[in-house]
Short mmCIF file of C-alpha atoms in Angstrom, two decimals:
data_model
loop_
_atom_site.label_atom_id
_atom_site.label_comp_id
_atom_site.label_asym_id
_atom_site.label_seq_id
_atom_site.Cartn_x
_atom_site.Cartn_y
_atom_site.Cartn_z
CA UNK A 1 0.00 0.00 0.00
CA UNK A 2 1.27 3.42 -1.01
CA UNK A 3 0.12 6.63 -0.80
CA UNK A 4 -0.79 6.58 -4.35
CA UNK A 5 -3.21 4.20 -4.01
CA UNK A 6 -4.84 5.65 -0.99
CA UNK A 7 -5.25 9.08 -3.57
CA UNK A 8 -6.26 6.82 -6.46
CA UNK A 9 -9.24 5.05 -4.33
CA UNK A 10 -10.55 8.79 -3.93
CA UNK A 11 -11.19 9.16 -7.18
CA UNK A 12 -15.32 9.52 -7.48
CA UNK A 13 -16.97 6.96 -9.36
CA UNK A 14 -19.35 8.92 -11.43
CA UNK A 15 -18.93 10.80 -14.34
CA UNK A 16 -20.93 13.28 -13.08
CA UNK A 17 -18.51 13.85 -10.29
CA UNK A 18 -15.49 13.85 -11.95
CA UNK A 19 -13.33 17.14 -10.87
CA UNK A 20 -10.06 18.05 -10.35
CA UNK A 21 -9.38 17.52 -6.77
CA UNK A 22 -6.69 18.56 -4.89
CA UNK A 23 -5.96 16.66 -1.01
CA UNK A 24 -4.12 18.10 1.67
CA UNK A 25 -3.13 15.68 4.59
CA UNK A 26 -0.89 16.83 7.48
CA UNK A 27 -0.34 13.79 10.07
CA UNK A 28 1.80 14.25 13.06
CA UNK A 29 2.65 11.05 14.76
CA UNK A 30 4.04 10.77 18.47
CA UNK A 31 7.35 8.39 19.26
CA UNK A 32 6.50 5.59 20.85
CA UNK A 33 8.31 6.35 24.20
CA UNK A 34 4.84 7.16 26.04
CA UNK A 35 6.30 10.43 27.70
CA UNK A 36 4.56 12.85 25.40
CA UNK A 37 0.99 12.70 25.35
CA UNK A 38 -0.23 15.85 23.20
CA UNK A 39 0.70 17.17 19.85
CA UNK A 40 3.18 20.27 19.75
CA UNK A 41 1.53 23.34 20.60
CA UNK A 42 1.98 24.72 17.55
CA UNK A 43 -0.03 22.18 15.22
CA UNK A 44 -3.56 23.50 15.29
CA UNK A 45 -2.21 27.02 14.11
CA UNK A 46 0.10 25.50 11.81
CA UNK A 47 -2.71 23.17 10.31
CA UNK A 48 -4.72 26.73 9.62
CA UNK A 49 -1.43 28.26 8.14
CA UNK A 50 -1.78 25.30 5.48
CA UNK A 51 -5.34 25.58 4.67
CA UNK A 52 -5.05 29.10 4.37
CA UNK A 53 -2.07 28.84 1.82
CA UNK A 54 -4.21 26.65 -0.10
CA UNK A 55 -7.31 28.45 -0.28
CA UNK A 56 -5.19 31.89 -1.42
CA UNK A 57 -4.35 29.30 -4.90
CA UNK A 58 -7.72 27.46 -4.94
CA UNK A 59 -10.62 30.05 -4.69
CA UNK A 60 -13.54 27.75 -4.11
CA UNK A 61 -16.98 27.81 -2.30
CA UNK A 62 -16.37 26.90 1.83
CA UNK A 63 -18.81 23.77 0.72
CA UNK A 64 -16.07 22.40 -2.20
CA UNK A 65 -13.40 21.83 0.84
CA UNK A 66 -14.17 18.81 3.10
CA UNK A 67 -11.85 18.57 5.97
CA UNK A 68 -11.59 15.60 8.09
CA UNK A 69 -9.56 15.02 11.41
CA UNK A 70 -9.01 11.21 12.75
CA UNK A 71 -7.37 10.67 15.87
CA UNK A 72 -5.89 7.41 17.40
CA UNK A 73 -3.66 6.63 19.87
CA UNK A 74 -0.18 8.23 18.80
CA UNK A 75 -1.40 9.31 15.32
CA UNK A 76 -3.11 12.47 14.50
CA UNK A 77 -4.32 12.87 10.62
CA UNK A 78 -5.71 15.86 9.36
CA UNK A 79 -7.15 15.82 6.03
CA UNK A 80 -8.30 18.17 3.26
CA UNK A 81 -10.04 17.09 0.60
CA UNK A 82 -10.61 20.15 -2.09
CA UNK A 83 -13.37 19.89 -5.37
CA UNK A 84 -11.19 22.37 -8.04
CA UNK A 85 -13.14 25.11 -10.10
CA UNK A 86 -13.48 24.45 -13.53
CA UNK A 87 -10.04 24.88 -15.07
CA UNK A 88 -9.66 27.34 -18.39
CA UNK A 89 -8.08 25.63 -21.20
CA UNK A 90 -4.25 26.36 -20.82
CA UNK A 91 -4.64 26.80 -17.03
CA UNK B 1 -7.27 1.13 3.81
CA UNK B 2 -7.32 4.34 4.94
CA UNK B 3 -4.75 7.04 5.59
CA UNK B 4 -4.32 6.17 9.53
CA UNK B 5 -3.42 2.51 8.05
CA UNK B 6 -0.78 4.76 5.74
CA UNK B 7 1.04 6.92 8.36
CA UNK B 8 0.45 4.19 10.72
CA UNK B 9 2.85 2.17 8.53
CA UNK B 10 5.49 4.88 8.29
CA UNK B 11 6.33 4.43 11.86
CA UNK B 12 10.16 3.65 12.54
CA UNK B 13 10.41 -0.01 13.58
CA UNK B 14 13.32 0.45 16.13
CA UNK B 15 13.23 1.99 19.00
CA UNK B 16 16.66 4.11 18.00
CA UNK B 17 14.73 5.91 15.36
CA UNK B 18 11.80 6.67 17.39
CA UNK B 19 11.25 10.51 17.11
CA UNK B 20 7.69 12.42 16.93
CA UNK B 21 6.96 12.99 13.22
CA UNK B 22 5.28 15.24 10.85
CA UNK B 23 3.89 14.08 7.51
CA UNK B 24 2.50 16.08 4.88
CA UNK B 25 1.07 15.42 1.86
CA UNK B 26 -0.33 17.17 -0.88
CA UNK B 27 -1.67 15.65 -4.08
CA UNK B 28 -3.45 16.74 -7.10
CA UNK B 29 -5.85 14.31 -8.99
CA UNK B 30 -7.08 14.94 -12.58
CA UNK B 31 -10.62 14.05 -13.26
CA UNK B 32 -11.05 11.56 -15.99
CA UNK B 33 -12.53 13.77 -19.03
CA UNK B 34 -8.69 13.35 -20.45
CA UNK B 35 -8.59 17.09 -21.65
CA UNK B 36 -6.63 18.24 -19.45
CA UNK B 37 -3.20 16.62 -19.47
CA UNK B 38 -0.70 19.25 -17.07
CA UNK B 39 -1.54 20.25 -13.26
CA UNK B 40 -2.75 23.90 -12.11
CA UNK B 41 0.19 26.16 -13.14
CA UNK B 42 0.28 27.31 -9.18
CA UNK B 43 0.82 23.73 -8.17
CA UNK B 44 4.97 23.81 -7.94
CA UNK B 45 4.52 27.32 -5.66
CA UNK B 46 1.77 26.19 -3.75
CA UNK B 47 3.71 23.38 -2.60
CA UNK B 48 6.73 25.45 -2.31
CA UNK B 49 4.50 27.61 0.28
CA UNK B 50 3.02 24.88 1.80
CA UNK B 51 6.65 23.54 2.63
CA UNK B 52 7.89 27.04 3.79
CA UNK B 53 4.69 26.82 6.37
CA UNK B 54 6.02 23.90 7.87
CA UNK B 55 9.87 24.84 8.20
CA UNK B 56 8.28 28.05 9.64
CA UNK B 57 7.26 26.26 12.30
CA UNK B 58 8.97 23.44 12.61
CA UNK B 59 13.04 24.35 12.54
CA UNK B 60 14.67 21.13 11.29
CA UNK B 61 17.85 20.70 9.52
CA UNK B 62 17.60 20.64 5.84
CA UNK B 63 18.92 16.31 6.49
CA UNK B 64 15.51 16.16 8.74
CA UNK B 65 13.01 17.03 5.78
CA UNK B 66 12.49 13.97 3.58
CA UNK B 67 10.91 15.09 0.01
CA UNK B 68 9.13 12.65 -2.15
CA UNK B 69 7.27 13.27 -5.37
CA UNK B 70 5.48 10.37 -7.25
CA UNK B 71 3.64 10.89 -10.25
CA UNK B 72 1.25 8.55 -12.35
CA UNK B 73 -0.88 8.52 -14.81
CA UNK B 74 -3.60 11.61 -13.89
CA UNK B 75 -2.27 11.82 -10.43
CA UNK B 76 0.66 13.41 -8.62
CA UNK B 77 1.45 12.71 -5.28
CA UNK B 78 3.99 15.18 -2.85
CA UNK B 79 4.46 13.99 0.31
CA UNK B 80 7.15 15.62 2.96
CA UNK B 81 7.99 13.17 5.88
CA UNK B 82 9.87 15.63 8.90
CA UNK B 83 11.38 14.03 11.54
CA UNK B 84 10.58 16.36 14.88
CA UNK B 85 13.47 17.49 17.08
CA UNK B 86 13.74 16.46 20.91
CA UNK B 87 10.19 18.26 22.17
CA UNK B 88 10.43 20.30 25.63
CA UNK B 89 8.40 18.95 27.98
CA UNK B 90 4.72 20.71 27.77
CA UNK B 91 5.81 21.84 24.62
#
């Protein structure tokens, strides 16, 4: 398993769906020594940072971005999943 | 799969390389109408951004930053895997 394929299985299945997506993920994953319990300080600011980088490129609707957050033990995934406007020829 | 199961994975095996981690990955997915054959023209300087966001808060050697780009048919795939230096406690 790659990350490819995890990208590839996003693809939507209809026609009538298909768009240019763009996907964001920012993970941060703790060592497994048990001493640290929470992520650095700095990642819910720096997770906003991102998504506002991508939204000055990608000017879309607040409903085309779907953004997702799993947690588990030791692994903290963060994931933006963007629907692209409709690109001009040449673009 | 999903893409817990994928940073999951990337976890160092031994305990000598266990250091707190931040992935980030940023892919671009063409839809399957096969006009369009090249990515958004922003898409090198948007990830060029996106990186600059990270090392702006994360200050890692340039050796700590691991770059990957993978590219297949409709799909491109950039993924940056950072190995975290030694947090301060509470940090």
């Amino acid at each position: 398993m790659d990350l490819m394929s995890f990208f590839r299985a996003k693809k939507p299945a209809t026609a009538q769906l298909a768009r240019d997506r763009l996907m964001v993920a920012v993970a941060w994953q703790r060592d497994n020594d048990g001493r640290r319990n929470a992520g650095p300080s700095y990642l819910p600011q720096l997770r906003e940072e991102l998504l506002a980088v991508v939204r000055k490129y990608v000017q879309v609707a607040d409903g085309a971005v779907q953004v997702n957050v799993q947690r588990e033990d030791g692994l903290e995934v963060l994931e933006m999943n963007i629907a692209l406007p409709e690109a001009r020829p040449g673009s």
